[in-house]
Short mmCIF file of C-alpha atoms in Angstrom, two decimals:
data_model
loop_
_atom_site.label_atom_id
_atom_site.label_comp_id
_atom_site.label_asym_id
_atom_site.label_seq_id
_atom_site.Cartn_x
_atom_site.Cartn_y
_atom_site.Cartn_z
CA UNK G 74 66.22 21.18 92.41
CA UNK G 75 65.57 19.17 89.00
CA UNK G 76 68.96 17.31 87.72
CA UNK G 77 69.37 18.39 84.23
CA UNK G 78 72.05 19.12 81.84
CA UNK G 79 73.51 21.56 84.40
CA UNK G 80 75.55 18.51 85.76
CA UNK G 81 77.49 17.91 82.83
CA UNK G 82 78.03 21.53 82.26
CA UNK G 83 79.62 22.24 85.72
CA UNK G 84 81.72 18.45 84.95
CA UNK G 85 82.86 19.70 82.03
CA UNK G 86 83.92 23.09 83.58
CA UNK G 87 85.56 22.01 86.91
CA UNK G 88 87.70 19.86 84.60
CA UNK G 89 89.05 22.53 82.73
CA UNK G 90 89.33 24.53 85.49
CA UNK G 91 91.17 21.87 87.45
CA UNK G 92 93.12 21.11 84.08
CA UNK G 93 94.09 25.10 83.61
CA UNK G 94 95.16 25.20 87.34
CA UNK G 95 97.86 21.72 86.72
CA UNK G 96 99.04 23.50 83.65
CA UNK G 97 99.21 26.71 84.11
CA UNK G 98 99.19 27.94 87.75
CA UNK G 99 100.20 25.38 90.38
CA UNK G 100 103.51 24.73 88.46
CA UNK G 101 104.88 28.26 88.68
CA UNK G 102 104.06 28.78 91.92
CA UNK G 103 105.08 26.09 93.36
CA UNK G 104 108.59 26.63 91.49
CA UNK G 105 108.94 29.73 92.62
CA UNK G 106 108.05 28.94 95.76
CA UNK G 107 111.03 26.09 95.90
CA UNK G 108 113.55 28.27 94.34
CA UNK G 109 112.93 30.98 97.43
CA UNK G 110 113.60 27.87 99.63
CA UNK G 111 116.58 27.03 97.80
CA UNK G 112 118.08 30.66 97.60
CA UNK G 113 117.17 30.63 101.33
CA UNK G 114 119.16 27.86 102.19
CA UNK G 115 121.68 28.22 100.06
CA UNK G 116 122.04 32.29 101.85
CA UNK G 117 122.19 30.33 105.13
CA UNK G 118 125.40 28.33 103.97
CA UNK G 119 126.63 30.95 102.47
CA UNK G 120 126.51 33.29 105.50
CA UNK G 121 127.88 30.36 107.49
CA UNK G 122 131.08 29.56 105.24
CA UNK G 123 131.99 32.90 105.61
CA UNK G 124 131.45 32.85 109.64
CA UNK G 125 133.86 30.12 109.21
CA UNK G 126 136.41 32.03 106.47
CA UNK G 127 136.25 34.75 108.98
CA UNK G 128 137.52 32.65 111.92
CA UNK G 129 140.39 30.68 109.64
CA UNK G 130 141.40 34.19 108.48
CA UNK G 131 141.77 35.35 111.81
CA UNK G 132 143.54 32.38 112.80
CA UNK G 133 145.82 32.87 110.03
CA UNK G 134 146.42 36.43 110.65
CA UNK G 135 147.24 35.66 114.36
CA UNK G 136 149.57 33.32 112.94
CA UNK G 137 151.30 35.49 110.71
CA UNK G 138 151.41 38.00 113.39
CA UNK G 139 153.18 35.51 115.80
CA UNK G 140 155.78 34.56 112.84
CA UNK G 141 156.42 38.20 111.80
CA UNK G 142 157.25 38.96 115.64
CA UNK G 143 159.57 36.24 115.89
CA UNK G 144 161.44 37.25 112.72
CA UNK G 145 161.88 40.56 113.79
CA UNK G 146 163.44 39.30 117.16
CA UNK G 147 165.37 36.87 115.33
CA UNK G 148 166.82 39.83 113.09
CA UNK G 149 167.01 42.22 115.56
CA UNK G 150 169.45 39.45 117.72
CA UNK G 151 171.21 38.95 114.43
CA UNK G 152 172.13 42.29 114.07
CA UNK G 153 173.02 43.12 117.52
CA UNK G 154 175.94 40.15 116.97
CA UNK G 155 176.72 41.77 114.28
CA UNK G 156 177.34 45.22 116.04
CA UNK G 157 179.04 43.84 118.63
CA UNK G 158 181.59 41.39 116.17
CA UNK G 159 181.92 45.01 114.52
CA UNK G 160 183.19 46.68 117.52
CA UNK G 161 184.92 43.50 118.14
CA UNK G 162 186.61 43.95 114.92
CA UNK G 163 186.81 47.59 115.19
CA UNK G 164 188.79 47.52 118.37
CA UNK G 165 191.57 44.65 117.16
CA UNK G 166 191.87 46.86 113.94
CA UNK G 167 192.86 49.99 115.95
CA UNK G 168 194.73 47.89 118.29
CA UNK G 169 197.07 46.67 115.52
CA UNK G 170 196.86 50.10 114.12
CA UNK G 171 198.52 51.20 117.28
CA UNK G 172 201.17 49.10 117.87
CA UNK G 173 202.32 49.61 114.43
CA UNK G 174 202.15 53.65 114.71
CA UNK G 175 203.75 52.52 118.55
CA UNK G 176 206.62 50.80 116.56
CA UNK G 177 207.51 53.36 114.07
CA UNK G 178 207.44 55.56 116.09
CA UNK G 179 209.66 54.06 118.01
CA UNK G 180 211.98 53.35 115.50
CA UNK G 181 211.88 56.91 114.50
CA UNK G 182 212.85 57.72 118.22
CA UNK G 183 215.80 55.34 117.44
CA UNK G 184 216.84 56.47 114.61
CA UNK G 185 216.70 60.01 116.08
CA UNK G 186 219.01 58.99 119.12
CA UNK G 187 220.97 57.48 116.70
CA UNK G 188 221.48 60.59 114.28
CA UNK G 189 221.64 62.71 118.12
CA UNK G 190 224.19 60.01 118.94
CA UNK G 191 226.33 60.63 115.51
CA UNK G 192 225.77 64.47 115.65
CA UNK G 193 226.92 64.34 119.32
CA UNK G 194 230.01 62.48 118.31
CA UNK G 195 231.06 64.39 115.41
CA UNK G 196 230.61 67.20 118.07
CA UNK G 197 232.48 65.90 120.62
CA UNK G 198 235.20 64.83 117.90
CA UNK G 199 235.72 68.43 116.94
CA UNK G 200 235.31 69.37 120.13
CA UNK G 201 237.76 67.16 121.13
CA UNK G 202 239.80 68.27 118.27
CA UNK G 203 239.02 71.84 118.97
CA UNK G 204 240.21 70.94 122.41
CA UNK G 205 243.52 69.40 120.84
CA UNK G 206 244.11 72.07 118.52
CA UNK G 207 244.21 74.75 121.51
CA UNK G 208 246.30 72.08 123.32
CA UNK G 209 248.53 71.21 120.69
CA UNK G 210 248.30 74.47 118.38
CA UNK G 211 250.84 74.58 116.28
CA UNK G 212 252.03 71.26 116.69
CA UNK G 213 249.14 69.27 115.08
CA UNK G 214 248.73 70.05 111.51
CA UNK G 215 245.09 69.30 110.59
CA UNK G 216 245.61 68.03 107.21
CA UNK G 217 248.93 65.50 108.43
CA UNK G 218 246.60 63.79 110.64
CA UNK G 219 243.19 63.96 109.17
CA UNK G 220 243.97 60.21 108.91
CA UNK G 221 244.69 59.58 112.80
CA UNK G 222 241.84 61.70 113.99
CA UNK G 223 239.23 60.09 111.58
CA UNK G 224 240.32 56.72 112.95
CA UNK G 225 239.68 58.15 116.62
CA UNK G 226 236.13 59.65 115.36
CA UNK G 227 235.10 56.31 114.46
CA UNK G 228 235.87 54.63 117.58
CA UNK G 229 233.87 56.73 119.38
CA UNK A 195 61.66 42.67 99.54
CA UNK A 196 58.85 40.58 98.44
CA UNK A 197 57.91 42.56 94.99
CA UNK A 198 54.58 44.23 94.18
CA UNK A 199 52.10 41.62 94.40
CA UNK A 200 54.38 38.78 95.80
CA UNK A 201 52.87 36.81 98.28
CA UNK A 202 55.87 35.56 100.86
CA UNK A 203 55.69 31.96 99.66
CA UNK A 204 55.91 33.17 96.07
CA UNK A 205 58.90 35.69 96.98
CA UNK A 206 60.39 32.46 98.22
CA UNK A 207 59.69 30.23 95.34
CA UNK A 208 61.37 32.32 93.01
CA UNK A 209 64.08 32.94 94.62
CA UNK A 210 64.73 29.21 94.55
CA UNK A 211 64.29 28.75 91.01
CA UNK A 212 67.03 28.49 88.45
CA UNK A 213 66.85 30.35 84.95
CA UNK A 214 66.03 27.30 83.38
CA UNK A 215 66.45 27.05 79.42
CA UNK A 216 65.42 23.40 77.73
CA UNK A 217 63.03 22.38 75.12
CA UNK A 218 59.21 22.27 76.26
CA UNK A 219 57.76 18.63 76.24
CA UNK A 220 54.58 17.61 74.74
CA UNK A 221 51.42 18.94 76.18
CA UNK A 222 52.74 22.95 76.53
CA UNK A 223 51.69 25.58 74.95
CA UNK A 224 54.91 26.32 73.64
CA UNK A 225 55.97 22.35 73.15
CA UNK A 226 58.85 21.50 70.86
CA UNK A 227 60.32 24.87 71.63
CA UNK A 228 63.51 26.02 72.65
CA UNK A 229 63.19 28.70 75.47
CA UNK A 230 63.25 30.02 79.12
CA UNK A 231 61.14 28.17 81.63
CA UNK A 232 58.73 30.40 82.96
CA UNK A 233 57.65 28.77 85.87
CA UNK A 234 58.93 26.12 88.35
CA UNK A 235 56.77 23.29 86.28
CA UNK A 236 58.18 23.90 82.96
CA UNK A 237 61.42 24.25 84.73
CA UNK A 238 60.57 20.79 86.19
CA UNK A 239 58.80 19.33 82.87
CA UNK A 240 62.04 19.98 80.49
CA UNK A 241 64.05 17.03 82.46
CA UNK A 242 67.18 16.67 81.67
CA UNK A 243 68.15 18.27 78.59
CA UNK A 244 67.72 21.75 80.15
CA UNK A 245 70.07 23.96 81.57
CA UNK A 246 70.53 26.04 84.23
CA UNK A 247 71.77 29.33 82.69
CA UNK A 248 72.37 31.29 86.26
CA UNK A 249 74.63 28.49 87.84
CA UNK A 250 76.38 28.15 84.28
CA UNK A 251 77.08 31.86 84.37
CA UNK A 252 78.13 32.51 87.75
CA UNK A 253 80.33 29.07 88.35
CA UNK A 254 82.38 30.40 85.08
CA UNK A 255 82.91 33.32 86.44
CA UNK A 256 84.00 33.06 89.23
CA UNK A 257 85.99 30.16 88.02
CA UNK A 258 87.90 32.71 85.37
CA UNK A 259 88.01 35.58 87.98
CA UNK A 260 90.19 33.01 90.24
CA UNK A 261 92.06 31.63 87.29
CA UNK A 262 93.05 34.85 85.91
CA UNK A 263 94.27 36.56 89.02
CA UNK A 264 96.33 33.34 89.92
CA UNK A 265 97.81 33.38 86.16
CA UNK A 266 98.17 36.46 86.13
CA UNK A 267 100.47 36.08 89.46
CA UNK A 268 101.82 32.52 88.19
CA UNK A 269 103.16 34.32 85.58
CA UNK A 270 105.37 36.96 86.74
CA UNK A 271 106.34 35.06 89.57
CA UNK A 272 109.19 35.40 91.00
CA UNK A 273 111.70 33.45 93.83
CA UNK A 274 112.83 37.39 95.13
CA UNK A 275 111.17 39.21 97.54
CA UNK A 276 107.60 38.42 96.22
CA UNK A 277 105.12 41.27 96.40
CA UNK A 278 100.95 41.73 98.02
CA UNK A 279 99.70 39.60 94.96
CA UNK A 280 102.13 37.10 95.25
CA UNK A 281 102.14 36.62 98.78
CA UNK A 282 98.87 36.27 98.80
CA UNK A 283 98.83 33.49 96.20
CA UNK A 284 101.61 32.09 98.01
CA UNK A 285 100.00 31.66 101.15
CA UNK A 286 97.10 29.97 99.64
CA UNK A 287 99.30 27.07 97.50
CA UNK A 288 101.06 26.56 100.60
CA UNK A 289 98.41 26.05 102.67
CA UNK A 290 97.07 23.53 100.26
CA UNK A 291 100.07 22.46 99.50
CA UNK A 292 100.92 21.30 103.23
CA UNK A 293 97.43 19.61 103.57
CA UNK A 294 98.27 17.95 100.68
CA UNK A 295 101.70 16.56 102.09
CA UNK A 296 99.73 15.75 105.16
CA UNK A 297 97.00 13.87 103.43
CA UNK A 298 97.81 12.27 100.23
CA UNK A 299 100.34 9.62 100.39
CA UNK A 300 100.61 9.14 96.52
CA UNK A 301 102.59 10.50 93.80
CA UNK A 302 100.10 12.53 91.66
CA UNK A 303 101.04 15.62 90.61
CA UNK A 304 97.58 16.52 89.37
CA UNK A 305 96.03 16.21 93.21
CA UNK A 306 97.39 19.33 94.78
CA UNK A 307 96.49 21.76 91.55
CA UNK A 308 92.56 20.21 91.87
CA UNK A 309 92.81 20.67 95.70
CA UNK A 310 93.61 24.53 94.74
CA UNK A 311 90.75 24.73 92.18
CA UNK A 312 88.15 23.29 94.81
CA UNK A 313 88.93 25.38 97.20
CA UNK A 314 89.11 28.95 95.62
CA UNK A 315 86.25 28.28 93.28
CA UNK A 316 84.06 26.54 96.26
CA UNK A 317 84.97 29.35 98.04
CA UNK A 318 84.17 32.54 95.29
CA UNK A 319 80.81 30.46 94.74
CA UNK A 320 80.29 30.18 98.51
CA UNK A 321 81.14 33.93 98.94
CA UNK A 322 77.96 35.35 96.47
CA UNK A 323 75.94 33.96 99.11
CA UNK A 324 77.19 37.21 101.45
CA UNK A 325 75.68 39.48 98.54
CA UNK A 326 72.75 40.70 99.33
CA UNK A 327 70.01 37.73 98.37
CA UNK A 328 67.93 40.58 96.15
CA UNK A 329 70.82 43.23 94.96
CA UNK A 330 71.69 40.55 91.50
CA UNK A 331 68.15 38.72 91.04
CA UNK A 332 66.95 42.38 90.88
CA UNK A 333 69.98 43.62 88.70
CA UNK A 334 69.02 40.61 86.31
CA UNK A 335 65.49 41.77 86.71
CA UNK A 336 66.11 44.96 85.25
CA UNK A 337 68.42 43.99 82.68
CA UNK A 338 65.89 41.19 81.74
CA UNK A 339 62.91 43.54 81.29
CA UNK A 340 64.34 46.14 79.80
CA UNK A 341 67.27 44.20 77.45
CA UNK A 342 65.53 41.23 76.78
CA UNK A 343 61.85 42.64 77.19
CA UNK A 344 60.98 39.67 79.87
CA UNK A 345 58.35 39.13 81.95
CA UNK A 346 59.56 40.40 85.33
CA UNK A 347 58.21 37.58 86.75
CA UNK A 348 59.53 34.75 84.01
CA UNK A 349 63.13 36.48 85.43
CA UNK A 350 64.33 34.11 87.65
CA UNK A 351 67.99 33.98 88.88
CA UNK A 352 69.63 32.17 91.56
CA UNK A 353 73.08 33.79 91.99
CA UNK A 354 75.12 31.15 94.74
CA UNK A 355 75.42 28.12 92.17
CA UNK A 356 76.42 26.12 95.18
CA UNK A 357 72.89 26.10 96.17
CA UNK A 358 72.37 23.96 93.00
CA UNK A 359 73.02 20.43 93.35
CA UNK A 360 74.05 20.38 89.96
CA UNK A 361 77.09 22.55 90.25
CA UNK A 362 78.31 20.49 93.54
CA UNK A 363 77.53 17.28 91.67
CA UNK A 364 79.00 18.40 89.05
CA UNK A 365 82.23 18.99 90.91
CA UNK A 366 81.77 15.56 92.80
CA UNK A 367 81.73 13.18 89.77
CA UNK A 368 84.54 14.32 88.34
CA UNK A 369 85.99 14.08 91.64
CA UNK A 370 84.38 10.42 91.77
CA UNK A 371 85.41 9.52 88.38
CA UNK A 372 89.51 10.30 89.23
CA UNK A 373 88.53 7.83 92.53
CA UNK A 374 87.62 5.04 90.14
CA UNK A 375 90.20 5.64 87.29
CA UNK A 376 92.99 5.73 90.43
CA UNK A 377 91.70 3.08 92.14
CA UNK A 378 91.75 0.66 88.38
CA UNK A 379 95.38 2.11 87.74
CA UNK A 380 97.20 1.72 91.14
CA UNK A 381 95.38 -1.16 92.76
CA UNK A 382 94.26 -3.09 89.17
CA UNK A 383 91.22 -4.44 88.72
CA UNK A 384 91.75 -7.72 90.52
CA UNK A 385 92.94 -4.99 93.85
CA UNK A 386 90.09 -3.00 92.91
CA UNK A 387 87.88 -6.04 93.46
CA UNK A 388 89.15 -7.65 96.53
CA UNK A 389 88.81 -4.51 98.31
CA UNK A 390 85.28 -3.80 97.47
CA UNK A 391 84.37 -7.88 98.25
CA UNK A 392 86.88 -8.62 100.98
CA UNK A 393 86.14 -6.13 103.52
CA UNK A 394 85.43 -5.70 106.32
CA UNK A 395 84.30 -9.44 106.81
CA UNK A 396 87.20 -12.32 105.65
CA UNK A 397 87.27 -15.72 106.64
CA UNK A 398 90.30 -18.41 106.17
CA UNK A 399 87.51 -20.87 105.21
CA UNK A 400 86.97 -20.71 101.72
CA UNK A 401 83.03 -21.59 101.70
CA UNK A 402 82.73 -18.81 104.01
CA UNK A 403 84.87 -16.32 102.54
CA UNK A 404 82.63 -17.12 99.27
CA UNK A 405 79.57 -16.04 101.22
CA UNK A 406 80.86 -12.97 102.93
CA UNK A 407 81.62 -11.57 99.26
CA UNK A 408 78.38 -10.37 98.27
CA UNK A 409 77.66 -9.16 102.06
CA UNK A 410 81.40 -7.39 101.67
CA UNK A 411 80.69 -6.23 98.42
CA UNK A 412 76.75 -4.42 99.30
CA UNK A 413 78.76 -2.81 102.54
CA UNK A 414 81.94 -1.39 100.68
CA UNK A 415 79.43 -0.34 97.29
CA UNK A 416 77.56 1.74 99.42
CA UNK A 417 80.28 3.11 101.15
CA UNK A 418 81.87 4.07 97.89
CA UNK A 419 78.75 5.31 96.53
CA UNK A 420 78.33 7.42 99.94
CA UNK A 421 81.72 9.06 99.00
CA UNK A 422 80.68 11.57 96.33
CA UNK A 423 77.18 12.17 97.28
CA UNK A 424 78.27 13.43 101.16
CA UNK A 425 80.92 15.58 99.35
CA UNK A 426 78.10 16.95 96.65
CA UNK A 427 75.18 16.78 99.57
CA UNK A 428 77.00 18.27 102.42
CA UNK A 429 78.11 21.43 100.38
CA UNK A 430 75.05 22.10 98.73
CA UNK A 431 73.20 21.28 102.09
CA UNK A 432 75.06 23.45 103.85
CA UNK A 433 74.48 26.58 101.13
CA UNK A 434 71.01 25.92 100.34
CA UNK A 435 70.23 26.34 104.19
CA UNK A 436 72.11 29.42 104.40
CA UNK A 437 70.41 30.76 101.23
CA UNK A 438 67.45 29.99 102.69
CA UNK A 439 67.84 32.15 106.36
CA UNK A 440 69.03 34.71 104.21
CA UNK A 441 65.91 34.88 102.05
CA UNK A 442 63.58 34.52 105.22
CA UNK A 443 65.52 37.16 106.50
CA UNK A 444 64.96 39.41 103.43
CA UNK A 445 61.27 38.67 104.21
CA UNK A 446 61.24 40.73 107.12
CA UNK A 447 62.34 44.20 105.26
CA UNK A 448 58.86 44.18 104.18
CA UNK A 449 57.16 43.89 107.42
CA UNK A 450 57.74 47.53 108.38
CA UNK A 451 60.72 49.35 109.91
CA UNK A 452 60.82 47.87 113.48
CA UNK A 453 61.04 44.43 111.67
CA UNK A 454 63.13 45.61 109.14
CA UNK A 455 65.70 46.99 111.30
CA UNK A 456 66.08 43.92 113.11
CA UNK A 457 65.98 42.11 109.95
CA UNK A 458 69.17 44.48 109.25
CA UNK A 459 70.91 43.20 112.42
CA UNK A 460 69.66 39.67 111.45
CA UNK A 461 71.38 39.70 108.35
CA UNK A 462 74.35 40.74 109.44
CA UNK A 463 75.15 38.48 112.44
CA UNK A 464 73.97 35.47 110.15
CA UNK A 465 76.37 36.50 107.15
CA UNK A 466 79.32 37.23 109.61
CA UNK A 467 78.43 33.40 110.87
CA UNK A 468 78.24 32.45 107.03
CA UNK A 469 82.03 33.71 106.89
CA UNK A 470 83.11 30.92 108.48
CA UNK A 471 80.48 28.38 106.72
CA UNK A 472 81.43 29.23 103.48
CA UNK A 473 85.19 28.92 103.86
CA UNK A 474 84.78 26.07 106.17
CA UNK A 475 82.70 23.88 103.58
CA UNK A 476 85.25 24.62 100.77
CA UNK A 477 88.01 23.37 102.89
CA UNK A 478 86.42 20.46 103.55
CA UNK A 479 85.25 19.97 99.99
CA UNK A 480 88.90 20.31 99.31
CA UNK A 481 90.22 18.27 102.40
CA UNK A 482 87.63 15.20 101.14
CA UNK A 483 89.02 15.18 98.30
CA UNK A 484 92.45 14.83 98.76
CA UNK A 485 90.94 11.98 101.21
CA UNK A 486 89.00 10.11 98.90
CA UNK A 487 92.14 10.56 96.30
CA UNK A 488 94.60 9.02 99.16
CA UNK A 489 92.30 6.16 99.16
CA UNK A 490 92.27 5.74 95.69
CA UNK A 491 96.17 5.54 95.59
CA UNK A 492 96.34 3.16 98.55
CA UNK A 493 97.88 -0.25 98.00
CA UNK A 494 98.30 -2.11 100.98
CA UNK A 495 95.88 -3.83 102.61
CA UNK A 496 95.61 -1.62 105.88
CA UNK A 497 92.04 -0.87 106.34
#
């Protein structure tokens, strides 16, 4: 219990004890320990950004979805129009196509009746003259009147 | 365990006796010497410029023990996923930390790291009072004889340095010391001196105020004086007592095996109870502190 030289002994120690602890210990520590906050909270945001990312994404997708949808309708109208002016055209082409095979044909048919028309009269001309000849035998002489009966076949 | 020849009171006596080395004074046989003390007069009779080589050698110690394992974990620590060491550590700064931030109002970076010191070293000194009261006196004993060829009886050690009021004043004038130096730097000396002379009586008449100041001043001295001597007192108080039940206790394992079992069962319910002491009286070493810091680093006038 006597006060001696002890006391200034244990001073001195617990001040470099306390002065090791500020220099040496506490600082670390304590900066580690802050950092962990930090990294904590800064985790935190992190996770909650992406929360958020996630939900615009989705939103954006849904969007894109929606527009992608309404393109295809839009080009699946398009080219039903199309198909249909197609067969539009399609049918006015064949229709033209028609009447023109409708109108030489008919002018074939023509021209057939007409050559049927000719051969019939140049039949019926010799006929005729056939007919003549056995009426007037003798009495007709083909080549004296080649001239009269040509004018006759071509008033027929 | 009172040794061959011991009388109780004697077991007791030197158990409460420091290894005292000083110079012996005029009027011993061995005056103007440099050497052990080798009983509690000589002890007494070197005054002050003797020193107590057991609470020298066990404060350090246990002060390097805790400052080693905490470097040792300062420095590889890391803000990952810290592991047992570091947790450990952890736990501890941030318990002092947060009575720090709950105590100390100032801006001193030097408070919390002292509040750590206090409170582990308090604590590892505190602790050697759960070691058996005989297992290191007899250790040193041994080593004493046989090393140093001592008398057996010249070998005094006192192992819980807290039971020294050295080593607790020697942590509360430093402690004291920081109050004053704060106190001069934050408040100046004029602040310094009006709140040691103008509390807790003032007066708006001058003549009055005048003869409050030295009624103000023996009132607030006192209290400031009261500061570090409850912080040094009420440790070593608290040890010294413990040490104490412990070596009565120790008394008893020489009174035969009925009385030394129950001494057994004595010891052990009073060291589970000293558990809590010990730890309690270095957090409030610690929690003081920071208390009588806050004060220091108070400006205002609220009181």
């Amino acid at each position: 219990m006597n006060i001696n030289l002890t006391l200034i002994g244990q001073s001195i120690t617990f001040a470099l004890f306390v002065w090791f602890c500020y220099a040496f210990i506490w600082p670390p520590l304590v900066n580690a320990l802050e950092k962990r906050k930090k990294q904590i909270a800064d985790g935190l945001a992190a996770a909650e950004r992406g929360q958020h990312e996630q939900e615009l994404a989705e939103k954006r997708a849904a969007e894109q979805l929606k527009d992608a949808k309404g393109q295809a309708a839009d080009i699946i109208a398009q080219a039903q129009k199309r198909a249909t002016e197609i067969v539009d055209e399609a049918k006015d082409d064949a229709r033209t196509e028609a009447e023109r095979i409708k109108a030489g044909a008919n002018a074939e048919i023509e021209q057939e009746v007409n050559r049927a028309r000719e051969h019939l009269r140049k039949e019926v001309v010799t006929l005729a003259i056939a007919g003549a000849e056995k009426v007037l035998k003798r009495e007709v002489d083909a080549n004296a009147h080649a001239g009269a009966l040509n004018d006759m076949a071509a008033q027929l | 365990m009172a040794g061959e020849g011991q009388t109780s009171s004697e077991y007791i006596k030197h158990h409460l006796q420091n290894l005292t080395f000083g110079k012996f004074p005029e009027g011993h046989e061995r005056a103007g010497e440099w050497g052990l003390a080798h009983n509690s007069m000589e002890a007494k009779d070197m005054g002050f410029w003797a020193i107590h080589l057991d609470t020298m050698f066990w404060s350090i110690i246990l002060g390097v023990l805790f400052l080693y394992l905490f470097r040792k974990v300062a420095k590889n620590a890391t803000s990952d996923v810290p592991g047992g060491g570091q947790n450990f550590v952890e736990w501890i700064v941030e318990f002092v930390d947060g009575t720090v931030k709950g105590a100390f109002s100032g801006r001193n970076a030097m408070v919390a790291p002292m509040a750590l010191t206090i409170f582990i070293w308090v604590f590892l000194i505190n602790f050697m009072d759960l070691i058996p009261v005989d297992w290191l006196p007899q250790l040193a004993t041994l080593i004493g004889v046989h090393v140093f060829g001592m008398d057996p009886h010249h070998v005094y050690f006192r192992v819980v340095p807290s039971t020294d009021p050295n080593a607790t004043f020697g942590m509360a004038l430093p402690v004291f010391a920081l109050m004053i130096f704060y106190s001069f730097k934050i408040k100046g000396p004029i602040g310094f001196a009006s709140e040691l002379t103008l509390h807790p009586f003032s007066s708006e008449n001058k003549l009055v105020q005048l003869l409050f100041i030295p009624i103000n001043f023996l009132l607030e001295f006192v209290a400031l004086l009261a500061k570090p001597l409850s912080l040094s007192l009420r440790l070593y108080g608290n040890m010294f007592a413990g040490e104490m039940i412990f070596i009565l206790i120790a008394l008893m394992y020489s009174g035969g095996l009925v009385l030394g079992i129950f001494g057994g069962v004595l010891q052990m319910g009073w060291a589970i109870f000293h558990i809590l002491i010990i730890t309690l009286q270095a957090y409030i070493f610690m929690t003081l502190t920071i208390v009588y810091m806050d004060l220091a680093h108070q400006t205002g006038d609220e009181h």
